[in-house]
Short mmCIF file of C-alpha atoms in Angstrom, two decimals:
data_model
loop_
_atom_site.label_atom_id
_atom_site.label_comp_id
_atom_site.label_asym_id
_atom_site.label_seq_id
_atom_site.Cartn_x
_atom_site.Cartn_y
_atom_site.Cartn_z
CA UNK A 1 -14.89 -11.06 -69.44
CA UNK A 2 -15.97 -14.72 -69.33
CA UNK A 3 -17.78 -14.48 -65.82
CA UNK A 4 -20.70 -16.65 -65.57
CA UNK A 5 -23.54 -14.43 -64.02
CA UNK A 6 -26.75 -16.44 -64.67
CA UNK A 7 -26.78 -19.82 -64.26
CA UNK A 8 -29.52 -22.69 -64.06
CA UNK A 9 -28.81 -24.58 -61.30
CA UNK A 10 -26.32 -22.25 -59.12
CA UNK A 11 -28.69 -18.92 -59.58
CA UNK A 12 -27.34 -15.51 -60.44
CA UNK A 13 -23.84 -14.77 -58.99
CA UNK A 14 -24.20 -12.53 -56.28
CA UNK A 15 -22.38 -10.14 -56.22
CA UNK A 16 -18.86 -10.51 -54.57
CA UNK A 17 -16.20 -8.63 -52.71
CA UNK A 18 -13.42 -6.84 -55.19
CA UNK A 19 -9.50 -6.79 -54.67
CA UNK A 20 -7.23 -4.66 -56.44
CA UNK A 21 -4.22 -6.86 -58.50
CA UNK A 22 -1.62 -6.23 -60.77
CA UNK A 23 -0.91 -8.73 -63.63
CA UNK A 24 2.77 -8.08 -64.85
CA UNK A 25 2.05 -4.34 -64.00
CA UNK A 26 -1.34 -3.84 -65.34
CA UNK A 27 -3.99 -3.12 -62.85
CA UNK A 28 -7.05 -5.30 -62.21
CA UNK A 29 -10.13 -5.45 -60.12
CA UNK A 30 -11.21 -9.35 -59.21
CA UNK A 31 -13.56 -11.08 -56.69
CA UNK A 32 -12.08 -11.70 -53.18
CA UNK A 33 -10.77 -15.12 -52.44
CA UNK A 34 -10.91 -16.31 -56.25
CA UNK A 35 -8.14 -18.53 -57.55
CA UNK A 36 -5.58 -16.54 -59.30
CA UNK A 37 -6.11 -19.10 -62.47
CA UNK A 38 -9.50 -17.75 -62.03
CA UNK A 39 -8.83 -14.31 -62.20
CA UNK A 40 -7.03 -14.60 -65.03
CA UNK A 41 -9.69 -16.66 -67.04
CA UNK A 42 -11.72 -14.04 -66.16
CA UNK A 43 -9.48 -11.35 -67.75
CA UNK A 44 -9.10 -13.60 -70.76
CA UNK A 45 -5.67 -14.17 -69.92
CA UNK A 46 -4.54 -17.58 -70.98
CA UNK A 47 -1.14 -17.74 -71.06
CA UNK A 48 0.31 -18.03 -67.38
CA UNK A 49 4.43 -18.68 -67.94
CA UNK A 50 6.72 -19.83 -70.57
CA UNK A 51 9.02 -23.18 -70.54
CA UNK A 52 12.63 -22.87 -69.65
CA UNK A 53 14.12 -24.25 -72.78
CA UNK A 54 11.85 -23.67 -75.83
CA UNK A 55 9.67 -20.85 -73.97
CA UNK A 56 6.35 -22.24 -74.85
CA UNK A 57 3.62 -20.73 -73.45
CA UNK A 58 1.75 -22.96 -71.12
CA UNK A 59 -1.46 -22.26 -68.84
CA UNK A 60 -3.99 -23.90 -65.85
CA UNK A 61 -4.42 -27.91 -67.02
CA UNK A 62 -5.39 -29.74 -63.68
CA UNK A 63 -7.25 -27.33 -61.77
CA UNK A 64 -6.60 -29.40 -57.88
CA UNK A 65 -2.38 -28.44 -57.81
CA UNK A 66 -0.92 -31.46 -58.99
CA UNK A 67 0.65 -30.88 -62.30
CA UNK A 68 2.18 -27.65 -61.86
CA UNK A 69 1.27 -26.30 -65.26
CA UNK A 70 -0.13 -22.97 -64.02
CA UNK A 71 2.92 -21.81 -61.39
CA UNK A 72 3.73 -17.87 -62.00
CA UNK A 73 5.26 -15.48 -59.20
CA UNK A 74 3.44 -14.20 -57.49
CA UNK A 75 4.52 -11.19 -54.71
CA UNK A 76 8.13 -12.15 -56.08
CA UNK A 77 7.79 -16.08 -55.01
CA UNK A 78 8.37 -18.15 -58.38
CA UNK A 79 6.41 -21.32 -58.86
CA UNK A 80 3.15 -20.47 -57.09
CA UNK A 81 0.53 -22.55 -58.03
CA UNK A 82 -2.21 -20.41 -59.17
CA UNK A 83 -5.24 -22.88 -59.22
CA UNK A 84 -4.46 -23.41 -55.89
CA UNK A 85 -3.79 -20.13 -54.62
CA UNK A 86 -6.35 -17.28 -53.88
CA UNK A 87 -5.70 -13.50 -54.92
CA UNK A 88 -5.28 -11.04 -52.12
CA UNK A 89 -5.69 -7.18 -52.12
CA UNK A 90 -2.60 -5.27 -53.41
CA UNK A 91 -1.19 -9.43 -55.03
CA UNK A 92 1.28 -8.32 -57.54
CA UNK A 93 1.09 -11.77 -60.57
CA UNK A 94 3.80 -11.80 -63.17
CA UNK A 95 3.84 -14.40 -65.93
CA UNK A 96 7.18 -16.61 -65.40
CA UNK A 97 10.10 -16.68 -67.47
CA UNK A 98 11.42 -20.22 -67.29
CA UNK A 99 11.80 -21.51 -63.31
CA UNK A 100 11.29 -17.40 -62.73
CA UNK A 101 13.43 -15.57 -60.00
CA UNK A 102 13.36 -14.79 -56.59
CA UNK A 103 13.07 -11.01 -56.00
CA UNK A 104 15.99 -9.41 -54.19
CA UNK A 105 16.75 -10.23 -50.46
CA UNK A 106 13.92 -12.89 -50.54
CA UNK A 107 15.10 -16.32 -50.40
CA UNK A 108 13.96 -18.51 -48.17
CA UNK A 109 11.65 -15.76 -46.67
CA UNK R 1 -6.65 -51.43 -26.44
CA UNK R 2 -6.42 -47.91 -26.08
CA UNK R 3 -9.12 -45.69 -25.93
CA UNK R 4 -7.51 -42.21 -26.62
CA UNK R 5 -5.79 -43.01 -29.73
CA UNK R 6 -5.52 -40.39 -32.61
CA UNK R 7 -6.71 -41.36 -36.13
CA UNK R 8 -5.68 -38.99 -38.87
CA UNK R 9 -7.68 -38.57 -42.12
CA UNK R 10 -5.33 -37.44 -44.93
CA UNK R 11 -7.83 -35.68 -47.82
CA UNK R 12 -10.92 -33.94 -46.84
CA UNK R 13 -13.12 -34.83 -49.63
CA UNK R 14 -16.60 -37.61 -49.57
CA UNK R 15 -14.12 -40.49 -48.63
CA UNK R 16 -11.96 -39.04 -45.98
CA UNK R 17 -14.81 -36.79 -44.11
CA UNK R 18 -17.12 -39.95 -44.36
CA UNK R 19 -13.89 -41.99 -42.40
CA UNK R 20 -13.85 -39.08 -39.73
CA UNK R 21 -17.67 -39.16 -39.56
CA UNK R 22 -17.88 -42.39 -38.53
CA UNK R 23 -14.79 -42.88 -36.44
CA UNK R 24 -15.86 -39.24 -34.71
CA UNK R 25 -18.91 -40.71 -33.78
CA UNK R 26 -17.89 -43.59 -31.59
CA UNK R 27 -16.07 -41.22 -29.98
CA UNK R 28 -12.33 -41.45 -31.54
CA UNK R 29 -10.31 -38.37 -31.70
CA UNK R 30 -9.97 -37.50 -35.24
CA UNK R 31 -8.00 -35.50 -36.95
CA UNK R 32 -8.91 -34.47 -41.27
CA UNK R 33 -6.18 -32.89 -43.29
CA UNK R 34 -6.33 -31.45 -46.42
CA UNK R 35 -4.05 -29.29 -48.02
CA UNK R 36 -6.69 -26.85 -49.97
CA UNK R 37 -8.42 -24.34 -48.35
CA UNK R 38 -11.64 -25.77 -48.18
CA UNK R 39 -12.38 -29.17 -47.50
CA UNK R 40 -15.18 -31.30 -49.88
CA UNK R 41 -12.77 -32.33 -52.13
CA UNK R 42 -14.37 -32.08 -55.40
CA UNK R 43 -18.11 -32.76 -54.37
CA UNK R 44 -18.51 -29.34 -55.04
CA UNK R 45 -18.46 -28.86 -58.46
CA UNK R 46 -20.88 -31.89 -58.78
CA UNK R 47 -23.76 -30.20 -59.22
CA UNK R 48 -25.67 -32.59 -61.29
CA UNK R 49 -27.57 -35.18 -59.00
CA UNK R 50 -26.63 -38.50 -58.11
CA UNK R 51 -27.41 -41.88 -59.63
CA UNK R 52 -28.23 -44.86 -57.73
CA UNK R 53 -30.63 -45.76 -54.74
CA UNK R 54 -32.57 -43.44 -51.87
CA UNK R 55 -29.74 -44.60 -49.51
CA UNK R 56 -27.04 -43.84 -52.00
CA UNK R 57 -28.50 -40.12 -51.58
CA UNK R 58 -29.47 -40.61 -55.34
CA UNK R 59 -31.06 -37.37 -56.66
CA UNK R 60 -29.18 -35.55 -54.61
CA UNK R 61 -26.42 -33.38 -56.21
CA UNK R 62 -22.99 -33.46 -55.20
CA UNK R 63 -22.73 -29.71 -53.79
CA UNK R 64 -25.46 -30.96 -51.49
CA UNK R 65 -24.02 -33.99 -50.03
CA UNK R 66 -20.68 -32.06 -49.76
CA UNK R 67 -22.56 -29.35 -47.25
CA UNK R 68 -24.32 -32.68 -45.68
CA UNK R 69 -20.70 -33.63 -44.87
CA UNK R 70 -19.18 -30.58 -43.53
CA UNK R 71 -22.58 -30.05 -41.39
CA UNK R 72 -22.23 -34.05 -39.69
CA UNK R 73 -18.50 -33.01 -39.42
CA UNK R 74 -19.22 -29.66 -37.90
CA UNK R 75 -21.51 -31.03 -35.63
CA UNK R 76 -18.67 -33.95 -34.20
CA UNK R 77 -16.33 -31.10 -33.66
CA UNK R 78 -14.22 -32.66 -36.09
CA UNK R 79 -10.84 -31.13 -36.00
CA UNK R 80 -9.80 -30.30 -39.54
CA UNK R 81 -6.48 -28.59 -40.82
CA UNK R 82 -6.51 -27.19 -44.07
CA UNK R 83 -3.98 -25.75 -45.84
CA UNK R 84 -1.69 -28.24 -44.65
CA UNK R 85 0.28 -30.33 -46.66
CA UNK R 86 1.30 -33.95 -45.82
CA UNK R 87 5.28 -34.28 -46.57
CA UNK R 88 6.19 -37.97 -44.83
CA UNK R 89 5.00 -40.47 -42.93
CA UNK R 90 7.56 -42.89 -40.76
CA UNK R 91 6.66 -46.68 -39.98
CA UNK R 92 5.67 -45.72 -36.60
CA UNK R 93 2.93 -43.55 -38.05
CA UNK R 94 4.58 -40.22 -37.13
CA UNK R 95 3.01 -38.07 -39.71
CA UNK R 96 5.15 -34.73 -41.15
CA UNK R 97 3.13 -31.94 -42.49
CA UNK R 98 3.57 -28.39 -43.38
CA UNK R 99 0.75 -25.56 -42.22
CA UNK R 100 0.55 -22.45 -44.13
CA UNK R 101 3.54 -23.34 -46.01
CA UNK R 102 5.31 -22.36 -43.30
CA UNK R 103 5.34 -24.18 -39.88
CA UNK R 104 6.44 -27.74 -39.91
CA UNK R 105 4.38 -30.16 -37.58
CA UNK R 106 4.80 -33.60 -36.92
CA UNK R 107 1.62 -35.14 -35.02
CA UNK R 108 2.09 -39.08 -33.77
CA UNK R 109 -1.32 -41.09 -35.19
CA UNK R 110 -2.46 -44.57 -33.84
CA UNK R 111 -4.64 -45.10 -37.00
CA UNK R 112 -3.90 -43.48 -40.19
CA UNK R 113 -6.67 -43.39 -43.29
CA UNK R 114 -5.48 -42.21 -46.74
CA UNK R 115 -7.99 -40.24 -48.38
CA UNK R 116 -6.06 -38.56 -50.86
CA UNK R 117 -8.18 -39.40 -54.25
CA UNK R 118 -7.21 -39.36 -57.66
CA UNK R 119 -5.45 -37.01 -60.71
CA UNK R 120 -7.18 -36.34 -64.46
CA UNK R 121 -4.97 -38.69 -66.73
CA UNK R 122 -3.12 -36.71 -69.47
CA UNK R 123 -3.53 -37.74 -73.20
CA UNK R 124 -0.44 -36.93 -75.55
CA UNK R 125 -0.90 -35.28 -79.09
CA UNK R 126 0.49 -32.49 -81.14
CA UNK R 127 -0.30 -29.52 -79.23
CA UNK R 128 -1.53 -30.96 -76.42
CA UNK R 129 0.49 -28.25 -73.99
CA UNK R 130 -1.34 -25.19 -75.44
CA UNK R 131 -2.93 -22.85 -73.12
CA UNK R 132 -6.65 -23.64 -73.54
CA UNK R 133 -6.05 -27.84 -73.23
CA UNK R 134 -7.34 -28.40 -69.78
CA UNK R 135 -8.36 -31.70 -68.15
CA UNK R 136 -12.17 -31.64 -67.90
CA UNK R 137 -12.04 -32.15 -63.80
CA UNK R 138 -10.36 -28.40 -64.18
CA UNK R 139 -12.58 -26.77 -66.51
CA UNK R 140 -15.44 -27.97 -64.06
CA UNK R 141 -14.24 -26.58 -61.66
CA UNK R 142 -13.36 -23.15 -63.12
CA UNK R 143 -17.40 -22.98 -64.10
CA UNK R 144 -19.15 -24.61 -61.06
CA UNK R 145 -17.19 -22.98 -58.27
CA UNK R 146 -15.36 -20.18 -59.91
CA UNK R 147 -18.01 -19.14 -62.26
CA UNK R 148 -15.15 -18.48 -64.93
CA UNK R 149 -15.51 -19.92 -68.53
CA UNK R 150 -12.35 -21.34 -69.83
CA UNK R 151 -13.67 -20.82 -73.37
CA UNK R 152 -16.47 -20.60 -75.48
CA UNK R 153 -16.27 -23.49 -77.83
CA UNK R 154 -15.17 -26.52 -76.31
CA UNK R 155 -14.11 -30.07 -78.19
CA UNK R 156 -14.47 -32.59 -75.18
CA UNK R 157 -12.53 -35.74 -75.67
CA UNK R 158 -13.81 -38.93 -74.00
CA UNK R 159 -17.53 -40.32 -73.51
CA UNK R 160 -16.97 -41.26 -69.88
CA UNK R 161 -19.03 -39.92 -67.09
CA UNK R 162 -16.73 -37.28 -66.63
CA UNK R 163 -16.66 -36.47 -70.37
CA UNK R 164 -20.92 -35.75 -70.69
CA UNK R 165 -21.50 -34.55 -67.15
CA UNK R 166 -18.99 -31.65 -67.97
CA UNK R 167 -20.19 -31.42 -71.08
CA UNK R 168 -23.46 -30.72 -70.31
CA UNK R 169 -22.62 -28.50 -67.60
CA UNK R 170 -20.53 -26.54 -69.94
CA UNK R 171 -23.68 -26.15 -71.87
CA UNK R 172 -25.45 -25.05 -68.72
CA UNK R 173 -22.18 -22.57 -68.24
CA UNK R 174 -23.00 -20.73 -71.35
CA UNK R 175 -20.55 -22.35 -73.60
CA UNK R 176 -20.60 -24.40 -76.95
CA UNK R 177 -19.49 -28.03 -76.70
CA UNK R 178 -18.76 -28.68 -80.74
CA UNK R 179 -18.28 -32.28 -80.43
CA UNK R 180 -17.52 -35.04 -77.69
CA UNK R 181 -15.19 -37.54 -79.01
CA UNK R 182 -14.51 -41.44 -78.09
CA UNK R 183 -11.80 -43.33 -79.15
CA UNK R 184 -13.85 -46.63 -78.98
CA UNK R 185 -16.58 -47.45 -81.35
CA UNK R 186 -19.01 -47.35 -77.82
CA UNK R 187 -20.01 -44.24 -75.98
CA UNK R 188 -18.64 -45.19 -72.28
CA UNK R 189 -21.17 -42.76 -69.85
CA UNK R 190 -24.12 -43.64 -68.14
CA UNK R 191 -27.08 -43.28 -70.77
CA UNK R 192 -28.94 -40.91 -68.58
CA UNK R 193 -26.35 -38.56 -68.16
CA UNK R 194 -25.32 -38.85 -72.18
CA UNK R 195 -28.81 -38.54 -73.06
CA UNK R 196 -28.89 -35.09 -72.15
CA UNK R 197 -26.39 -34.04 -74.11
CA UNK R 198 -27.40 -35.90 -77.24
CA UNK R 199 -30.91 -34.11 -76.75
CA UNK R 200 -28.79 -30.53 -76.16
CA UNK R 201 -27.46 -31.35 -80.09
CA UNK R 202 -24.13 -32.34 -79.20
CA UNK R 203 -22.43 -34.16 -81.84
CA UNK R 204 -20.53 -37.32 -80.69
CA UNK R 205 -17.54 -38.51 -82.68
CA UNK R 206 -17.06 -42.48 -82.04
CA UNK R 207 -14.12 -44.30 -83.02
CA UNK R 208 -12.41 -40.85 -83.19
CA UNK R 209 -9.21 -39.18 -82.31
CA UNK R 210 -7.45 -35.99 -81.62
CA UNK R 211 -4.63 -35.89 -84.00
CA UNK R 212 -3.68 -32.85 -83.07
CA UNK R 213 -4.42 -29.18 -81.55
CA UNK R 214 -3.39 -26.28 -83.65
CA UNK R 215 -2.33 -22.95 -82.72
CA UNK R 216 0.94 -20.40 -81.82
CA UNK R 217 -0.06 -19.15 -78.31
CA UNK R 218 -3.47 -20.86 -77.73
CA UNK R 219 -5.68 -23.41 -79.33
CA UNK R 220 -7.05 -22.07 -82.28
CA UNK R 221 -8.89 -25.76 -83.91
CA UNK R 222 -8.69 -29.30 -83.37
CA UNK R 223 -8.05 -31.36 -85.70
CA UNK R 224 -9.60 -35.41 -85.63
CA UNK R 225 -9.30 -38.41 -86.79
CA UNK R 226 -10.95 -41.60 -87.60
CA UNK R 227 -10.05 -44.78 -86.01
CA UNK R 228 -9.80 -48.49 -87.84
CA UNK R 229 -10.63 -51.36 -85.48
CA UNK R 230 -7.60 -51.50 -84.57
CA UNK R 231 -7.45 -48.06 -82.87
CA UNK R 232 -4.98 -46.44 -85.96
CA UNK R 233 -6.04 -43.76 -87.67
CA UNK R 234 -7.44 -43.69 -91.26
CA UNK R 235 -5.34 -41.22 -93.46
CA UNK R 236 -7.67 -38.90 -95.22
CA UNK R 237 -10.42 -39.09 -92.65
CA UNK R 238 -9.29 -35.85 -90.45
CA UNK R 239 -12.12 -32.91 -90.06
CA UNK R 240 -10.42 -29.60 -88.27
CA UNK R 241 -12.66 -28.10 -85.86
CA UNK R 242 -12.76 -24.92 -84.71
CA UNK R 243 -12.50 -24.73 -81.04
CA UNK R 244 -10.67 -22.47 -78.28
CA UNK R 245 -10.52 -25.05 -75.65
CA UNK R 246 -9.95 -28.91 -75.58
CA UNK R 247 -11.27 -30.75 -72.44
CA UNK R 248 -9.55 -34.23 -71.68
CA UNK R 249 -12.30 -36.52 -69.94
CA UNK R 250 -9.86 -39.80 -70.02
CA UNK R 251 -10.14 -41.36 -66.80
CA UNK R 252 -8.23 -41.26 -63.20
CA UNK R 253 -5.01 -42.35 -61.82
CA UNK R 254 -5.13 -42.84 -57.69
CA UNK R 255 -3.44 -40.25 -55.61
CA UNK R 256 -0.89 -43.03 -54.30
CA UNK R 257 2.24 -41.26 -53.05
CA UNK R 258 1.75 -41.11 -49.31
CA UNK R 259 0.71 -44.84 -49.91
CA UNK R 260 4.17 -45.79 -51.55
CA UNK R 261 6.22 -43.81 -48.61
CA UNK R 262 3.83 -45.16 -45.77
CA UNK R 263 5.49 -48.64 -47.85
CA UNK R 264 2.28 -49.97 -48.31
CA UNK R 265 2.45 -53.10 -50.95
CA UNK R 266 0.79 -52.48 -54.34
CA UNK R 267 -0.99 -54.75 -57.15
CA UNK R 268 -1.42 -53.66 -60.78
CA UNK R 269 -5.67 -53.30 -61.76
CA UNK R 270 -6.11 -51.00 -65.08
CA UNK R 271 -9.46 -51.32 -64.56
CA UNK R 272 -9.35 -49.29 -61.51
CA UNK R 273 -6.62 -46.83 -62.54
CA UNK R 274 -3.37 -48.62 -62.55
CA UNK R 275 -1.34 -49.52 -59.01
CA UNK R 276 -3.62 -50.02 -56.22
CA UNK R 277 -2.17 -50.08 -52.41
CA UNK R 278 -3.77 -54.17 -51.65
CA UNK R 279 -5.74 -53.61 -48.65
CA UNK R 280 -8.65 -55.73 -47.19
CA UNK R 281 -12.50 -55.62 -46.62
CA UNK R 282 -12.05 -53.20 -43.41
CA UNK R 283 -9.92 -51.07 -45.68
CA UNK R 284 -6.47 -52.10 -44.30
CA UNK R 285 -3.58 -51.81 -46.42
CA UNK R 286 -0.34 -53.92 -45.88
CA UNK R 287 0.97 -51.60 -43.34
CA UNK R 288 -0.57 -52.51 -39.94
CA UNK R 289 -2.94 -49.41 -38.82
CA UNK R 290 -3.14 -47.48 -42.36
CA UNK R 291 -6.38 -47.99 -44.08
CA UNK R 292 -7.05 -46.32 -47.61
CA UNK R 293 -10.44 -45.09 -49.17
CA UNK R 294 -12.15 -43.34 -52.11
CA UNK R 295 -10.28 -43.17 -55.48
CA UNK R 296 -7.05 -44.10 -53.76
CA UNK R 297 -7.75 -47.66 -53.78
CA UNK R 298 -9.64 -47.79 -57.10
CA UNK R 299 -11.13 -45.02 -59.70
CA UNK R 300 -14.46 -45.40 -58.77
CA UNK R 301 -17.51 -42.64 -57.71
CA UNK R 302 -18.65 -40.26 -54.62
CA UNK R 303 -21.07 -42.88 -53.55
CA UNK R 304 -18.31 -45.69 -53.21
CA UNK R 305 -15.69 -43.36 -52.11
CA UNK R 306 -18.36 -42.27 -49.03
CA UNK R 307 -19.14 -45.85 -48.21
CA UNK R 308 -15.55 -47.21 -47.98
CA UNK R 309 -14.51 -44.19 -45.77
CA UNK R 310 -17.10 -45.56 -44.10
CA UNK R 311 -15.45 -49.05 -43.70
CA UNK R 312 -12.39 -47.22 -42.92
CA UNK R 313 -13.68 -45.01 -40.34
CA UNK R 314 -15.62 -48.00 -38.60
CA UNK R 315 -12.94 -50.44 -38.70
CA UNK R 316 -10.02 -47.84 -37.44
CA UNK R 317 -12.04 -47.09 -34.57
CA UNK R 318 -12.77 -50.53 -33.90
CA UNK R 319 -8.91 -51.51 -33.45
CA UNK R 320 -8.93 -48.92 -30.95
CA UNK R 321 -11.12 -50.90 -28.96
CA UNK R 322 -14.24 -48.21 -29.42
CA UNK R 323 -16.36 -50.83 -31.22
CA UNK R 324 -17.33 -54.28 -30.21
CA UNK R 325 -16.35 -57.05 -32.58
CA UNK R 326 -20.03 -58.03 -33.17
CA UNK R 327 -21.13 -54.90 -33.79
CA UNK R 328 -18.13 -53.87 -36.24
CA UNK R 329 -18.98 -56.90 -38.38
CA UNK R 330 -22.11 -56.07 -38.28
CA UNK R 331 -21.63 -52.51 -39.59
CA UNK R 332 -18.90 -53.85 -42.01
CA UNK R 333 -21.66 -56.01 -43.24
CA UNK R 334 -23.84 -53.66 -44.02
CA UNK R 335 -21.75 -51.34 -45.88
CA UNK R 336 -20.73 -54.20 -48.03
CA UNK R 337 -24.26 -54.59 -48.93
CA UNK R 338 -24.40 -51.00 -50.15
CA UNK R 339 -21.04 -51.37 -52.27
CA UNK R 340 -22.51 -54.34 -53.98
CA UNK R 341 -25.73 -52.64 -54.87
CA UNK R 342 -23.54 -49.84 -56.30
CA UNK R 343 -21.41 -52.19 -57.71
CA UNK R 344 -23.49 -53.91 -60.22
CA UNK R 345 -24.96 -53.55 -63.33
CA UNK R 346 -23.47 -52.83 -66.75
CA UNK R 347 -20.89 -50.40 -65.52
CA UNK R 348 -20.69 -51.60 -61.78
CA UNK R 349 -19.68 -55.20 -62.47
CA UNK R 350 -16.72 -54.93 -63.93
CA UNK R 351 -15.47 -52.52 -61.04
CA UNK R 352 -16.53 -55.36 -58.31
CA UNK R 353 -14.88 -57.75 -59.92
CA UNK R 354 -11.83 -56.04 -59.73
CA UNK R 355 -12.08 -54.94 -56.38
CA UNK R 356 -12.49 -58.69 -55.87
CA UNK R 357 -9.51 -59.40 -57.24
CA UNK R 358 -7.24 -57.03 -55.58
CA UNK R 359 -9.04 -58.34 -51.91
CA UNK R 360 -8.05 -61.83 -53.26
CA UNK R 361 -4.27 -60.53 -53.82
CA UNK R 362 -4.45 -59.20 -50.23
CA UNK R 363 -5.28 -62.72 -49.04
CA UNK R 364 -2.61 -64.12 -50.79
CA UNK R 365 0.17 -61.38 -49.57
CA UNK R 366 -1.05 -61.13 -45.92
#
């Protein structure tokens, strides 16, 4: 856990609302309305999806959206941007294969 | 004339909510979008304090100002959409957006002011797509509003503000900054800010390089390099060191796309993060009734990105006929003012002098 629970200027993290979340499968318990990037930091986990082509690992780099680094699916929706995107209670987060897949019957929502 | 025209402020961080401030106040209609949750922009993971005068709020720290903002806005019953992304805009200002990624909206504005602010600038090197190479704009915002620590020892590359601010809240984070390094033989931050990390024990590497970032799935070590004086690096001079996350602190490019669709004409100034939309002293770009502040129309800082929303807000609700023209040049003046008093000095000068020069290009082009 990299949480930072004292802290100079900020004060001592109070303590925060948990959600349950999967990440590919695996069960985890995260503060409400965090930044899935965040949650995953959190967890240590740094590797968010692989490239298409030459499946190199690649994880958050711009932190505001832009560069699109960080995407993963997320409830079956490829490409979510996960600095952007908070984690919700029951948020199933799988690492993406390539441009990652749409999960059955979903397309276009 | 018309009194009940709509002015929409695209980016809700110090520029734009500045804009809507001021506008709001006179009594336009305003409308702030912004497509991340919160608005602020990123004033709040500044939480060192401020540099400059009293009326600069110097000594004030960014997360401060940021709640200042969202109070004044608050308190104008300020309309603001978040989550709402800004997909076109047509020449006769109809605006397209998407809410909640899912209902499309297009809203008609009389006045439009770009606020949309600027991107972290990517440097290229060996490695330099590893998990755990993160601009430093990211990392400070994973520790000052998540409260997550991207690593634990942390090369920093670039001297800049940016570069020792984060630095030194990375320090205050809990984590080990092993070196800052600066390509040019001069440290480029303001001293008070880089003294506190040279007191903290922070090496700084001058006229040094990444050459490259090792590691399979993450970075592992750095590896740098000397520089001659002609920026090339000296073979034999690299030192690996061992570090599990590399922040990039090398400057800003503007947030210019919704500037380049609006059709707004552009002019080239490095020194203020590469193409500029041209636009005048009341903010006014090329295209009739769309005004542009903050990092958009130059890399600059909070304070100047909070004074020309000002402009912009002042100026947009003066075309509307909400402002007399004596009174708008008089509060024009008087921002002015404040923009050259932050726009001096060591650091400031050379940023005025741009800014000159692309108000001199809008002369020529109007």
């Amino acid at each position: 856990m990299t949480r930072i629970i004292e802290h100079p200027i900020l004060g001592k993290l109070e303590e925060q609302k948990k959600v349950q979340i999967t990440i590919d499968g695996k069960p985890y318990t995260v503060h409400e309305g965090e930044m899935i990037a965040a949650a995953l930091l959190a967890n240590d986990i740094k590797t968010f999806r692989y490239t298409r082509h030459q499946h190199k690992p690649r994880g958050i780099y711009c932190g505001i959206g832009r560069c699109t680094d960080c995407i993963m699916t997320v409830d079956g929706i490829p490409n979510v941007r996960t600095c952007v995107t908070p984690v919700k209670e029951g948020m199933a987060i799988e690492t993406q294969q390539g441009s990652g897949k749409w999960k059955e019957g979903d397309r276009g929502e | 004339m018309n009194n009940n025209g709509l002015i929409v402020v695209i980016g809700a961080g110090p520029a734009g909510l500045s804009a809507a401030i001021e506008a709001a106040k006179v009594g336009a209609k305003v409308i702030v979008i912004d497509e991340n949750e919160k608005p602020g922009g990123q004033l709040f993971k500044q939480i060192h304090k401020f540099f400059g005068s009293k009326e600069h709020k110097a000594g004030t720290r960014g997360i401060e100002i940021g709640v200042q903002l969202l109070e004044e806005t608050a308190k104008l019953n300020i309309e603001v959409w978040l989550n709402t992304e800004v997909c076109g805009i047509e020449n006769n200002r109809e605006i397209w957006v998407i809410r909640d990624k899912k209902q499309s909206v297009s809203l008609k504005a009389d006045k439009i002011i770009l606020a949309t602010g600027a991107i972290e600038n990517a440097v290229v090197f060996p490695g330099w797509t590893l998990p755990g190479v993160v601009g430093a704009g990211a990392a400070q915002t994973m520790i000052n509003i998540s409260r997550v620590l991207p690593g634990k020892k942390v090369l920093m590359l670039g001297s800049g503000n940016v570069g020792v601010i984060v630095s030194y809240q990375l320090l205050q984070a809990g984590a080990e900054v092993v070196a800052i390094v600066e390509a040019s033989p001069r440290l480029g931050g303001y001293g008070v800010h880089t003294a506190k990390v040279c007191r903290a024990g922070v090496p700084f590497y001058t006229s040094h390089t990444i050459s490259k970032v090792i590691g399979e799935t993450k970075v592992e070590a750095a590896e740098i390099v000397k520089l001659d004086g002609n920026w090339k690096p000296i073979p034999g001079t690299e030192k690996v060191l061992e570090v599990d996350t590399v922040c990039l602190a090398t400057g800003l490019n503007p947030l210019t796309e919704l500037a380049w669709i609006a059709g707004c004409k552009f002019h080239y100034i490095p020194e203020l993060g590469g193409h500029l939309p041209i636009h005048n002293r009341a903010m006014e770009t090329t295209v009739e009734g769309i005004y542009v502040a903050g990092d958009i129309s130059g890399i600059e800082e909070a304070s100047t990105a909070m004074e020309e929303g000002r402009l912009a807000g002042i100026n947009g609700a003066a075309s509307l006929g909400l402002i007399e023209e004596i009174e708008r040049e008089k509060l024009t003046q008087e921002v002015w003012d404040r923009l050259d008093a932050l726009r001096c000095g060591q650091f400031g000068q050379k940023r005025k002098d741009a800014k000159d020069r692309l108000l001199a290009v809008e002369k020529e082009v109007v």
